[in-house]
Amino acid sequence: MRNQTQQRSLSREGWALSRRQLLQAVAVNAVGWPLFGTLAVREATAADPPPPLPPLNRFPRMVQEYFVAQVRAAEAKGLAARQALQTKADAEAYVQAVRAKIRQCFGPEPEHTPLNPRVTGVVERDAYRIEKVIFDSRPGFPVTANLYLPNGRTQPVPGVVGTCGHSTNGKAEKAYQSFAQGLARLGYACLIYDPLGQGERLQYVKEDLTPRFGAGVTEHLIAGNQQFLVGEFLGMWRAWDGIRALDYLTTRSEVDPQQIGVTATPAAAR
Protein backbone atom coordinates (compact mmCIF):
# COMPACT_ATOMS: atom_id res chain seq x y z
CA MET A 1 0.00 0.00 0.00
CA ARG A 2 2.85 2.37 0.80
CA ASN A 3 4.27 1.84 -2.69
CA GLN A 4 0.90 2.59 -4.32
CA THR A 5 0.47 5.76 -2.25
CA GLN A 6 3.94 6.96 -3.29
CA GLN A 7 3.21 6.21 -6.93
CA ARG A 8 -0.06 8.20 -6.84
CA SER A 9 1.72 11.05 -5.10
CA LEU A 10 4.45 11.13 -7.70
CA SER A 11 1.87 11.04 -10.50
CA ARG A 12 0.11 14.09 -9.06
CA GLU A 13 3.45 15.93 -8.97
CA GLY A 14 3.97 15.38 -12.69
CA TRP A 15 6.35 12.40 -12.61
CA ALA A 16 6.03 9.44 -14.95
CA LEU A 17 7.67 6.00 -14.82
CA SER A 18 8.03 3.35 -17.50
CA ARG A 19 6.90 -0.16 -16.60
CA ARG A 20 10.53 -1.34 -16.47
CA GLN A 21 11.53 1.56 -14.20
CA LEU A 22 8.58 0.82 -11.93
CA LEU A 23 9.54 -2.84 -11.61
CA GLN A 24 13.14 -1.87 -10.92
CA ALA A 25 12.03 0.60 -8.30
CA VAL A 26 9.84 -1.92 -6.52
CA ALA A 27 12.73 -4.42 -6.50
CA VAL A 28 15.06 -1.82 -5.04
CA ASN A 29 12.53 -0.81 -2.39
CA ALA A 30 12.18 -4.43 -1.31
CA VAL A 31 15.73 -4.38 0.07
CA GLY A 32 15.23 -1.11 1.90
CA TRP A 33 16.78 1.39 -0.52
CA PRO A 34 15.08 4.64 -1.66
CA LEU A 35 12.19 3.78 -3.92
CA PHE A 36 12.27 6.46 -6.59
CA GLY A 37 15.39 8.44 -5.72
CA THR A 38 17.16 7.92 -9.07
CA LEU A 39 14.58 6.18 -11.22
CA ALA A 40 11.81 8.74 -11.54
CA VAL A 41 11.80 10.71 -14.78
CA ARG A 42 9.88 13.95 -15.14
CA GLU A 43 7.47 14.30 -18.05
CA ALA A 44 9.20 16.19 -20.83
CA THR A 45 7.99 19.59 -21.93
CA ALA A 46 8.85 21.67 -24.96
CA ALA A 47 11.32 23.70 -22.88
CA ASP A 48 13.20 20.69 -21.52
CA PRO A 49 16.48 19.57 -23.20
CA PRO A 50 16.37 16.21 -24.99
CA PRO A 51 16.67 13.33 -22.55
CA PRO A 52 19.89 11.27 -22.51
CA LEU A 53 20.00 8.01 -24.42
CA PRO A 54 18.44 5.14 -22.51
CA PRO A 55 20.73 2.35 -21.29
CA LEU A 56 21.76 -0.14 -23.98
CA ASN A 57 20.57 -3.64 -23.03
CA ARG A 58 20.04 -2.35 -19.47
CA PHE A 59 23.68 -1.24 -19.18
CA PRO A 60 25.20 2.23 -19.48
CA ARG A 61 26.69 3.26 -22.82
CA MET A 62 30.01 4.38 -21.35
CA VAL A 63 32.25 1.99 -23.29
CA GLN A 64 30.37 2.52 -26.55
CA GLU A 65 30.54 6.30 -26.20
CA TYR A 66 34.26 6.10 -25.39
CA PHE A 67 35.09 4.17 -28.56
CA VAL A 68 32.85 6.36 -30.71
CA ALA A 69 34.70 9.40 -29.37
CA GLN A 70 38.05 7.73 -30.13
CA VAL A 71 37.00 6.99 -33.71
CA ARG A 72 35.76 10.53 -34.26
CA ALA A 73 38.97 11.99 -32.83
CA ALA A 74 41.07 9.75 -35.10
CA GLU A 75 38.95 10.73 -38.11
CA ALA A 76 39.38 14.43 -37.35
CA LYS A 77 43.13 14.01 -36.91
CA GLY A 78 43.40 12.16 -40.23
CA LEU A 79 41.36 14.76 -42.10
CA ALA A 80 43.51 17.55 -40.70
CA ALA A 81 46.69 15.72 -41.73
CA ARG A 82 45.45 15.19 -45.29
CA GLN A 83 44.23 18.75 -45.65
CA ALA A 84 47.69 19.97 -44.65
CA LEU A 85 49.41 18.15 -47.54
CA GLN A 86 50.90 20.64 -49.98
CA THR A 87 53.56 18.85 -52.01
CA LYS A 88 54.35 15.45 -53.48
CA ALA A 89 56.94 14.98 -50.73
CA ASP A 90 54.28 15.69 -48.11
CA ALA A 91 51.97 13.07 -49.65
CA GLU A 92 54.71 10.44 -49.87
CA ALA A 93 55.70 11.04 -46.25
CA TYR A 94 52.07 10.70 -45.20
CA VAL A 95 51.72 7.39 -47.05
CA GLN A 96 54.87 6.05 -45.41
CA ALA A 97 53.60 7.09 -41.98
CA VAL A 98 50.27 5.31 -42.53
CA ARG A 99 52.03 2.17 -43.74
CA ALA A 100 54.26 2.21 -40.66
CA LYS A 101 51.23 2.45 -38.38
CA ILE A 102 49.51 -0.45 -40.16
CA ARG A 103 52.70 -2.48 -39.86
CA GLN A 104 52.81 -1.70 -36.12
CA CYS A 105 49.17 -2.70 -35.66
CA PHE A 106 49.67 -6.09 -37.31
CA GLY A 107 52.88 -6.83 -35.46
CA PRO A 108 55.94 -8.72 -36.67
CA GLU A 109 55.65 -11.36 -39.35
CA PRO A 110 56.17 -15.01 -38.45
CA GLU A 111 58.88 -17.04 -40.13
CA HIS A 112 58.39 -18.47 -43.60
CA THR A 113 58.26 -22.03 -42.33
CA PRO A 114 57.85 -25.08 -44.66
CA LEU A 115 54.46 -25.15 -46.39
CA ASN A 116 54.26 -28.95 -46.42
CA PRO A 117 51.79 -28.88 -49.33
CA ARG A 118 49.68 -31.89 -50.21
CA VAL A 119 46.98 -32.51 -52.82
CA THR A 120 44.15 -34.65 -51.47
CA GLY A 121 42.06 -34.94 -54.63
CA VAL A 122 41.38 -33.65 -58.14
CA VAL A 123 38.10 -32.67 -59.80
CA GLU A 124 38.16 -32.68 -63.61
CA ARG A 125 36.07 -30.18 -65.55
CA ASP A 126 35.74 -29.38 -69.26
CA ALA A 127 38.18 -26.44 -69.43
CA TYR A 128 39.97 -26.69 -66.08
CA ARG A 129 40.67 -28.93 -63.13
CA ILE A 130 40.41 -28.29 -59.40
CA GLU A 131 43.07 -29.57 -57.03
CA LYS A 132 42.12 -29.92 -53.37
CA VAL A 133 45.13 -28.50 -51.58
CA ILE A 134 46.30 -28.23 -47.97
CA PHE A 135 49.36 -26.21 -46.91
CA ASP A 136 50.67 -25.09 -43.51
CA SER A 137 50.81 -21.31 -43.08
CA ARG A 138 52.49 -21.92 -39.70
CA PRO A 139 53.86 -25.11 -38.20
CA GLY A 140 50.91 -27.44 -37.56
CA PHE A 141 48.39 -24.83 -38.77
CA PRO A 142 46.81 -26.17 -42.00
CA VAL A 143 45.03 -24.07 -44.60
CA THR A 144 42.51 -25.75 -46.91
CA ALA A 145 42.32 -24.44 -50.47
CA ASN A 146 41.20 -25.19 -54.02
CA LEU A 147 43.52 -24.57 -56.94
CA TYR A 148 41.78 -23.99 -60.29
CA LEU A 149 44.10 -24.74 -63.22
CA PRO A 150 43.21 -24.20 -66.91
CA ASN A 151 43.57 -27.21 -69.21
CA GLY A 152 45.73 -27.36 -72.31
CA ARG A 153 48.34 -24.79 -71.30
CA THR A 154 51.96 -25.60 -72.11
CA GLN A 155 53.46 -22.40 -70.71
CA PRO A 156 53.21 -21.06 -67.14
CA VAL A 157 50.08 -18.95 -66.67
CA PRO A 158 49.36 -15.90 -64.48
CA GLY A 159 48.30 -16.77 -60.95
CA VAL A 160 45.65 -15.20 -58.71
CA VAL A 161 44.98 -15.71 -55.01
CA GLY A 162 41.29 -15.37 -54.17
CA THR A 163 40.27 -14.25 -50.69
CA CYS A 164 36.84 -15.09 -49.28
CA GLY A 165 34.30 -12.90 -47.57
CA HIS A 166 32.21 -14.06 -44.60
CA SER A 167 30.65 -17.12 -46.19
CA THR A 168 29.98 -19.93 -43.74
CA ASN A 169 31.14 -22.50 -46.29
CA GLY A 170 34.27 -20.53 -47.20
CA LYS A 171 35.72 -21.28 -50.63
CA ALA A 172 32.68 -23.43 -51.53
CA GLU A 173 30.37 -20.39 -51.70
CA LYS A 174 28.77 -20.18 -55.16
CA ALA A 175 29.97 -16.65 -55.84
CA TYR A 176 33.55 -17.60 -55.01
CA GLN A 177 33.49 -20.76 -57.10
CA SER A 178 32.04 -18.73 -59.96
CA PHE A 179 34.84 -16.16 -60.12
CA ALA A 180 37.53 -18.86 -59.70
CA GLN A 181 36.01 -20.86 -62.56
CA GLY A 182 35.81 -17.73 -64.68
CA LEU A 183 39.49 -16.96 -64.14
CA ALA A 184 40.47 -20.55 -65.00
CA ARG A 185 38.48 -20.38 -68.24
CA LEU A 186 40.33 -17.18 -69.11
CA GLY A 187 43.67 -18.92 -68.65
CA TYR A 188 44.56 -17.98 -65.09
CA ALA A 189 45.50 -20.24 -62.20
CA CYS A 190 43.36 -19.32 -59.18
CA LEU A 191 44.02 -20.43 -55.61
CA ILE A 192 41.10 -19.77 -53.26
CA TYR A 193 41.51 -20.69 -49.59
CA ASP A 194 39.27 -21.01 -46.55
CA PRO A 195 39.56 -18.20 -43.99
CA LEU A 196 40.06 -19.14 -40.36
CA GLY A 197 36.75 -20.25 -38.84
CA GLN A 198 35.02 -20.84 -42.19
CA GLY A 199 34.60 -23.69 -44.63
CA GLU A 200 36.85 -26.59 -43.64
CA ARG A 201 38.75 -24.55 -41.03
CA LEU A 202 36.42 -24.46 -38.03
CA GLN A 203 38.45 -24.15 -34.83
CA TYR A 204 35.75 -24.71 -32.19
CA VAL A 205 33.78 -27.86 -32.91
CA LYS A 206 31.83 -30.53 -31.08
CA GLU A 207 32.73 -34.20 -31.13
CA ASP A 208 30.75 -34.64 -34.36
CA LEU A 209 32.74 -31.74 -35.92
CA THR A 210 29.74 -29.39 -36.08
CA PRO A 211 30.29 -25.79 -34.94
CA ARG A 212 30.30 -25.35 -31.18
CA PHE A 213 29.51 -21.63 -31.29
CA GLY A 214 28.88 -20.78 -34.93
CA ALA A 215 31.06 -20.38 -38.00
CA GLY A 216 32.39 -17.13 -39.40
CA VAL A 217 32.31 -13.95 -37.34
CA THR A 218 31.54 -15.77 -34.08
CA GLU A 219 34.71 -17.85 -34.39
CA HIS A 220 36.68 -14.77 -35.42
CA LEU A 221 35.59 -12.93 -32.28
CA ILE A 222 36.37 -15.84 -29.98
CA ALA A 223 39.81 -16.40 -31.50
CA GLY A 224 40.54 -12.67 -31.53
CA ASN A 225 39.62 -12.22 -27.86
CA GLN A 226 41.82 -15.16 -26.88
CA GLN A 227 44.75 -13.74 -28.82
CA PHE A 228 44.44 -10.35 -27.15
CA LEU A 229 45.27 -12.09 -23.88
CA VAL A 230 48.65 -13.21 -25.21
CA GLY A 231 49.53 -10.10 -27.19
CA GLU A 232 48.59 -11.50 -30.62
CA PHE A 233 46.36 -10.04 -33.34
CA LEU A 234 43.95 -12.20 -35.34
CA GLY A 235 44.37 -9.92 -38.34
CA MET A 236 48.01 -10.96 -38.60
CA TRP A 237 47.05 -14.63 -38.58
CA ARG A 238 44.56 -14.09 -41.36
CA ALA A 239 46.91 -11.88 -43.39
CA TRP A 240 49.67 -14.47 -43.00
CA ASP A 241 47.40 -17.16 -44.45
CA GLY A 242 47.09 -15.00 -47.57
CA ILE A 243 50.82 -14.34 -47.75
CA ARG A 244 51.56 -18.05 -47.53
CA ALA A 245 48.90 -18.71 -50.18
CA LEU A 246 50.95 -16.46 -52.47
CA ASP A 247 54.07 -18.38 -51.48
CA TYR A 248 52.40 -21.66 -52.39
CA LEU A 249 51.13 -20.36 -55.73
CA THR A 250 54.66 -19.38 -56.75
CA THR A 251 55.90 -22.94 -56.08
CA ARG A 252 53.63 -24.39 -58.76
CA SER A 253 55.29 -25.08 -62.10
CA GLU A 254 52.03 -24.18 -63.88
CA VAL A 255 52.21 -20.60 -62.57
CA ASP A 256 54.39 -17.72 -63.79
CA PRO A 257 55.86 -16.21 -60.58
CA GLN A 258 56.33 -12.87 -62.37
CA GLN A 259 52.58 -12.54 -62.96
CA ILE A 260 50.88 -12.87 -59.59
CA GLY A 261 47.79 -11.06 -58.33
CA VAL A 262 45.29 -11.03 -55.48
CA THR A 263 41.56 -10.44 -55.74
CA ALA A 264 38.87 -10.08 -53.10
CA THR A 265 35.57 -11.82 -53.57
CA PRO A 266 32.19 -10.07 -53.09
CA ALA A 267 31.78 -9.54 -49.35
CA ALA A 268 28.00 -9.45 -49.70
CA ALA A 269 27.84 -13.07 -50.80
CA ARG A 270 27.18 -15.19 -47.74
mmCIF file with all atom_site columns, N, CA, C and O in Angstrom, residues 102-131:
data_model
loop_
_atom_site.group_PDB
_atom_site.id
_atom_site.type_symbol
_atom_site.label_atom_id
_atom_site.label_alt_id
_atom_site.label_comp_id
_atom_site.label_asym_id
_atom_site.label_entity_id
_atom_site.label_seq_id
_atom_site.pdbx_PDB_ins_code
_atom_site.Cartn_x
_atom_site.Cartn_y
_atom_site.Cartn_z
_atom_site.occupancy
_atom_site.B_iso_or_equiv
_atom_site.pdbx_formal_charge
_atom_site.auth_seq_id
_atom_site.auth_comp_id
_atom_site.auth_asym_id
_atom_site.auth_atom_id
_atom_site.pdbx_PDB_model_num
ATOM 1   N N  . ILE A 1 102 ? 50.163 0.831   -39.867 1.00 0.00 ? 102 ILE A N  1
ATOM 2   C CA . ILE A 1 102 ? 49.514 -0.452  -40.164 1.00 0.00 ? 102 ILE A CA 1
ATOM 3   C C  . ILE A 1 102 ? 50.437 -1.605  -39.809 1.00 0.00 ? 102 ILE A C  1
ATOM 4   O O  . ILE A 1 102 ? 50.025 -2.602  -39.206 1.00 0.00 ? 102 ILE A O  1
ATOM 5   N N  . ARG A 1 103 ? 51.712 -1.450  -40.170 1.00 0.00 ? 103 ARG A N  1
ATOM 6   C CA . ARG A 1 103 ? 52.699 -2.481  -39.857 1.00 0.00 ? 103 ARG A CA 1
ATOM 7   C C  . ARG A 1 103 ? 52.787 -2.706  -38.344 1.00 0.00 ? 103 ARG A C  1
ATOM 8   O O  . ARG A 1 103 ? 52.870 -3.842  -37.857 1.00 0.00 ? 103 ARG A O  1
ATOM 9   N N  . GLN A 1 104 ? 52.749 -1.610  -37.582 1.00 0.00 ? 104 GLN A N  1
ATOM 10  C CA . GLN A 1 104 ? 52.810 -1.700  -36.123 1.00 0.00 ? 104 GLN A CA 1
ATOM 11  C C  . GLN A 1 104 ? 51.570 -2.387  -35.569 1.00 0.00 ? 104 GLN A C  1
ATOM 12  O O  . GLN A 1 104 ? 51.658 -3.183  -34.632 1.00 0.00 ? 104 GLN A O  1
ATOM 13  N N  . CYS A 1 105 ? 50.405 -2.093  -36.139 1.00 0.00 ? 105 CYS A N  1
ATOM 14  C CA . CYS A 1 105 ? 49.165 -2.704  -35.660 1.00 0.00 ? 105 CYS A CA 1
ATOM 15  C C  . CYS A 1 105 ? 49.173 -4.218  -35.867 1.00 0.00 ? 105 CYS A C  1
ATOM 16  O O  . CYS A 1 105 ? 48.698 -4.969  -35.003 1.00 0.00 ? 105 CYS A O  1
ATOM 17  N N  . PHE A 1 106 ? 49.683 -4.658  -37.010 1.00 0.00 ? 106 PHE A N  1
ATOM 18  C CA . PHE A 1 106 ? 49.674 -6.088  -37.310 1.00 0.00 ? 106 PHE A CA 1
ATOM 19  C C  . PHE A 1 106 ? 50.759 -6.842  -36.555 1.00 0.00 ? 106 PHE A C  1
ATOM 20  O O  . PHE A 1 106 ? 50.642 -8.043  -36.329 1.00 0.00 ? 106 PHE A O  1
ATOM 21  N N  . GLY A 1 107 ? 51.814 -6.151  -36.178 1.00 0.00 ? 107 GLY A N  1
ATOM 22  C CA . GLY A 1 107 ? 52.885 -6.827  -35.458 1.00 0.00 ? 107 GLY A CA 1
ATOM 23  C C  . GLY A 1 107 ? 53.875 -7.499  -36.392 1.00 0.00 ? 107 GLY A C  1
ATOM 24  O O  . GLY A 1 107 ? 53.715 -7.481  -37.616 1.00 0.00 ? 107 GLY A O  1
ATOM 25  N N  . PRO A 1 108 ? 54.900 -8.114  -35.834 1.00 0.00 ? 108 PRO A N  1
ATOM 26  C CA . PRO A 1 108 ? 55.939 -8.722  -36.667 1.00 0.00 ? 108 PRO A CA 1
ATOM 27  C C  . PRO A 1 108 ? 55.421 -9.942  -37.421 1.00 0.00 ? 108 PRO A C  1
ATOM 28  O O  . PRO A 1 108 ? 54.512 -10.629 -36.972 1.00 0.00 ? 108 PRO A O  1
ATOM 29  N N  . GLU A 1 109 ? 56.023 -10.187 -38.568 1.00 0.00 ? 109 GLU A N  1
ATOM 30  C CA . GLU A 1 109 ? 55.647 -11.355 -39.354 1.00 0.00 ? 109 GLU A CA 1
ATOM 31  C C  . GLU A 1 109 ? 56.281 -12.618 -38.775 1.00 0.00 ? 109 GLU A C  1
ATOM 32  O O  . GLU A 1 109 ? 57.407 -12.575 -38.288 1.00 0.00 ? 109 GLU A O  1
ATOM 33  N N  . PRO A 1 110 ? 55.563 -13.735 -38.850 1.00 0.00 ? 110 PRO A N  1
ATOM 34  C CA . PRO A 1 110 ? 56.171 -15.009 -38.450 1.00 0.00 ? 110 PRO A CA 1
ATOM 35  C C  . PRO A 1 110 ? 57.239 -15.422 -39.465 1.00 0.00 ? 110 PRO A C  1
ATOM 36  O O  . PRO A 1 110 ? 57.448 -14.762 -40.480 1.00 0.00 ? 110 PRO A O  1
ATOM 37  N N  . GLU A 1 111 ? 57.886 -16.528 -39.190 1.00 0.00 ? 111 GLU A N  1
ATOM 38  C CA . GLU A 1 111 ? 58.875 -17.041 -40.127 1.00 0.00 ? 111 GLU A CA 1
ATOM 39  C C  . GLU A 1 111 ? 58.182 -17.724 -41.303 1.00 0.00 ? 111 GLU A C  1
ATOM 40  O O  . GLU A 1 111 ? 57.062 -18.220 -41.177 1.00 0.00 ? 111 GLU A O  1
ATOM 41  N N  . HIS A 1 112 ? 58.876 -17.738 -42.438 1.00 0.00 ? 112 HIS A N  1
ATOM 42  C CA . HIS A 1 112 ? 58.389 -18.469 -43.604 1.00 0.00 ? 112 HIS A CA 1
ATOM 43  C C  . HIS A 1 112 ? 58.774 -19.939 -43.428 1.00 0.00 ? 112 HIS A C  1
ATOM 44  O O  . HIS A 1 112 ? 59.761 -20.413 -43.989 1.00 0.00 ? 112 HIS A O  1
ATOM 45  N N  . THR A 1 113 ? 57.993 -20.634 -42.625 1.00 0.00 ? 113 THR A N  1
ATOM 46  C CA . THR A 1 113 ? 58.258 -22.035 -42.332 1.00 0.00 ? 113 THR A CA 1
ATOM 47  C C  . THR A 1 113 ? 57.813 -22.917 -43.501 1.00 0.00 ? 113 THR A C  1
ATOM 48  O O  . THR A 1 113 ? 57.073 -22.467 -44.377 1.00 0.00 ? 113 THR A O  1
ATOM 49  N N  . PRO A 1 114 ? 58.242 -24.195 -43.547 1.00 0.00 ? 114 PRO A N  1
ATOM 50  C CA . PRO A 1 114 ? 57.851 -25.075 -44.656 1.00 0.00 ? 114 PRO A CA 1
ATOM 51  C C  . PRO A 1 114 ? 56.337 -25.147 -44.828 1.00 0.00 ? 114 PRO A C  1
ATOM 52  O O  . PRO A 1 114 ? 55.586 -25.262 -43.858 1.00 0.00 ? 114 PRO A O  1
ATOM 53  N N  . LEU A 1 115 ? 55.893 -25.095 -46.076 1.00 0.00 ? 115 LEU A N  1
ATOM 54  C CA . LEU A 1 115 ? 54.462 -25.149 -46.391 1.00 0.00 ? 115 LEU A CA 1
ATOM 55  C C  . LEU A 1 115 ? 53.889 -26.561 -46.274 1.00 0.00 ? 115 LEU A C  1
ATOM 56  O O  . LEU A 1 115 ? 52.681 -26.720 -46.048 1.00 0.00 ? 115 LEU A O  1
ATOM 57  N N  . ASN A 1 116 ? 54.723 -27.555 -46.456 1.00 0.00 ? 116 ASN A N  1
ATOM 58  C CA . ASN A 1 116 ? 54.257 -28.952 -46.423 1.00 0.00 ? 116 ASN A CA 1
ATOM 59  C C  . ASN A 1 116 ? 52.994 -29.155 -47.260 1.00 0.00 ? 116 ASN A C  1
ATOM 60  O O  . ASN A 1 116 ? 51.981 -29.680 -46.777 1.00 0.00 ? 116 ASN A O  1
ATOM 61  N N  . PRO A 1 117 ? 53.017 -28.783 -48.526 1.00 0.00 ? 117 PRO A N  1
ATOM 62  C CA . PRO A 1 117 ? 51.789 -28.875 -49.333 1.00 0.00 ? 117 PRO A CA 1
ATOM 63  C C  . PRO A 1 117 ? 51.429 -30.315 -49.671 1.00 0.00 ? 117 PRO A C  1
ATOM 64  O O  . PRO A 1 117 ? 52.304 -31.171 -49.832 1.00 0.00 ? 117 PRO A O  1
ATOM 65  N N  . ARG A 1 118 ? 50.154 -30.578 -49.759 1.00 0.00 ? 118 ARG A N  1
ATOM 66  C CA . ARG A 1 118 ? 49.675 -31.891 -50.211 1.00 0.00 ? 118 ARG A CA 1
ATOM 67  C C  . ARG A 1 118 ? 48.367 -31.688 -50.962 1.00 0.00 ? 118 ARG A C  1
ATOM 68  O O  . ARG A 1 118 ? 47.570 -30.815 -50.625 1.00 0.00 ? 118 ARG A O  1
ATOM 69  N N  . VAL A 1 119 ? 48.195 -32.508 -52.014 1.00 0.00 ? 119 VAL A N  1
ATOM 70  C CA . VAL A 1 119 ? 46.980 -32.511 -52.822 1.00 0.00 ? 119 VAL A CA 1
ATOM 71  C C  . VAL A 1 119 ? 46.185 -33.748 -52.438 1.00 0.00 ? 119 VAL A C  1
ATOM 72  O O  . VAL A 1 119 ? 46.674 -34.869 -52.552 1.00 0.00 ? 119 VAL A O  1
ATOM 73  N N  . THR A 1 120 ? 44.959 -33.537 -51.965 1.00 0.00 ? 120 THR A N  1
ATOM 74  C CA . THR A 1 120 ? 44.150 -34.655 -51.469 1.00 0.00 ? 120 THR A CA 1
ATOM 75  C C  . THR A 1 120 ? 43.141 -35.169 -52.481 1.00 0.00 ? 120 THR A C  1
ATOM 76  O O  . THR A 1 120 ? 42.486 -36.181 -52.232 1.00 0.00 ? 120 THR A O  1
ATOM 77  N N  . GLY A 1 121 ? 43.007 -34.484 -53.614 1.00 0.00 ? 121 GLY A N  1
ATOM 78  C CA . GLY A 1 121 ? 42.056 -34.936 -54.626 1.00 0.00 ? 121 GLY A CA 1
ATOM 79  C C  . GLY A 1 121 ? 42.025 -33.992 -55.806 1.00 0.00 ? 121 GLY A C  1
ATOM 80  O O  . GLY A 1 121 ? 42.509 -32.850 -55.719 1.00 0.00 ? 121 GLY A O  1
ATOM 81  N N  . VAL A 1 122 ? 41.474 -34.455 -56.925 1.00 0.00 ? 122 VAL A N  1
ATOM 82  C CA . VAL A 1 122 ? 41.382 -33.647 -58.138 1.00 0.00 ? 122 VAL A CA 1
ATOM 83  C C  . VAL A 1 122 ? 39.980 -33.799 -58.715 1.00 0.00 ? 122 VAL A C  1
ATOM 84  O O  . VAL A 1 122 ? 39.432 -34.914 -58.783 1.00 0.00 ? 122 VAL A O  1
ATOM 85  N N  . VAL A 1 123 ? 39.402 -32.675 -59.138 1.00 0.00 ? 123 VAL A N  1
ATOM 86  C CA . VAL A 1 123 ? 38.102 -32.670 -59.799 1.00 0.00 ? 123 VAL A CA 1
ATOM 87  C C  . VAL A 1 123 ? 38.310 -32.198 -61.229 1.00 0.00 ? 123 VAL A C  1
ATOM 88  O O  . VAL A 1 123 ? 38.798 -31.079 -61.461 1.00 0.00 ? 123 VAL A O  1
ATOM 89  N N  . GLU A 1 124 ? 37.971 -33.017 -62.210 1.00 0.00 ? 124 GLU A N  1
ATOM 90  C CA . GLU A 1 124 ? 38.159 -32.677 -63.613 1.00 0.00 ? 124 GLU A CA 1
ATOM 91  C C  . GLU A 1 124 ? 36.908 -31.987 -64.168 1.00 0.00 ? 124 GLU A C  1
ATOM 92  O O  . GLU A 1 124 ? 35.790 -32.423 -63.947 1.00 0.00 ? 124 GLU A O  1
ATOM 93  N N  . ARG A 1 125 ? 37.139 -30.892 -64.886 1.00 0.00 ? 125 ARG A N  1
ATOM 94  C CA . ARG A 1 125 ? 36.067 -30.178 -65.554 1.00 0.00 ? 125 ARG A CA 1
ATOM 95  C C  . ARG A 1 125 ? 36.414 -30.025 -67.043 1.00 0.00 ? 125 ARG A C  1
ATOM 96  O O  . ARG A 1 125 ? 37.501 -30.415 -67.474 1.00 0.00 ? 125 ARG A O  1
ATOM 97  N N  . ASP A 1 126 ? 35.524 -29.422 -67.817 1.00 0.00 ? 126 ASP A N  1
ATOM 98  C CA . ASP A 1 126 ? 35.738 -29.376 -69.263 1.00 0.00 ? 126 ASP A CA 1
ATOM 99  C C  . ASP A 1 126 ? 36.936 -28.534 -69.653 1.00 0.00 ? 126 ASP A C  1
ATOM 100 O O  . ASP A 1 126 ? 37.728 -28.916 -70.522 1.00 0.00 ? 126 ASP A O  1
ATOM 101 N N  . ALA A 1 127 ? 37.108 -27.365 -69.038 1.00 0.00 ? 127 ALA A N  1
ATOM 102 C CA . ALA A 1 127 ? 38.175 -26.443 -69.428 1.00 0.00 ? 127 ALA A CA 1
ATOM 103 C C  . ALA A 1 127 ? 39.223 -26.240 -68.336 1.00 0.00 ? 127 ALA A C  1
ATOM 104 O O  . ALA A 1 127 ? 40.195 -25.508 -68.546 1.00 0.00 ? 127 ALA A O  1
ATOM 105 N N  . TYR A 1 128 ? 39.051 -26.876 -67.203 1.00 0.00 ? 128 TYR A N  1
ATOM 106 C CA . TYR A 1 128 ? 39.973 -26.693 -66.085 1.00 0.00 ? 128 TYR A CA 1
ATOM 107 C C  . TYR A 1 128 ? 39.851 -27.884 -65.139 1.00 0.00 ? 128 TYR A C  1
ATOM 108 O O  . TYR A 1 128 ? 38.946 -28.716 -65.261 1.00 0.00 ? 128 TYR A O  1
ATOM 109 N N  . ARG A 1 129 ? 40.747 -27.931 -64.190 1.00 0.00 ? 129 ARG A N  1
ATOM 110 C CA . ARG A 1 129 ? 40.665 -28.926 -63.128 1.00 0.00 ? 129 ARG A CA 1
ATOM 111 C C  . ARG A 1 129 ? 40.834 -28.219 -61.785 1.00 0.00 ? 129 ARG A C  1
ATOM 112 O O  . ARG A 1 129 ? 41.407 -27.120 -61.710 1.00 0.00 ? 129 ARG A O  1
ATOM 113 N N  . ILE A 1 130 ? 40.319 -28.850 -60.752 1.00 0.00 ? 130 ILE A N  1
ATOM 114 C CA . ILE A 1 130 ? 40.409 -28.292 -59.401 1.00 0.00 ? 130 ILE A CA 1
ATOM 115 C C  . ILE A 1 130 ? 41.206 -29.254 -58.530 1.00 0.00 ? 130 ILE A C  1
ATOM 116 O O  . ILE A 1 130 ? 40.838 -30.426 -58.395 1.00 0.00 ? 130 ILE A O  1
ATOM 117 N N  . GLU A 1 131 ? 42.297 -28.773 -57.963 1.00 0.00 ? 131 GLU A N  1
ATOM 118 C CA . GLU A 1 131 ? 43.067 -29.575 -57.028 1.00 0.00 ? 131 GLU A CA 1
ATOM 119 C C  . GLU A 1 131 ? 42.701 -29.160 -55.602 1.00 0.00 ? 131 GLU A C  1
ATOM 120 O O  . GLU A 1 131 ? 42.673 -27.975 -55.279 1.00 0.00 ? 131 GLU A O  1
#
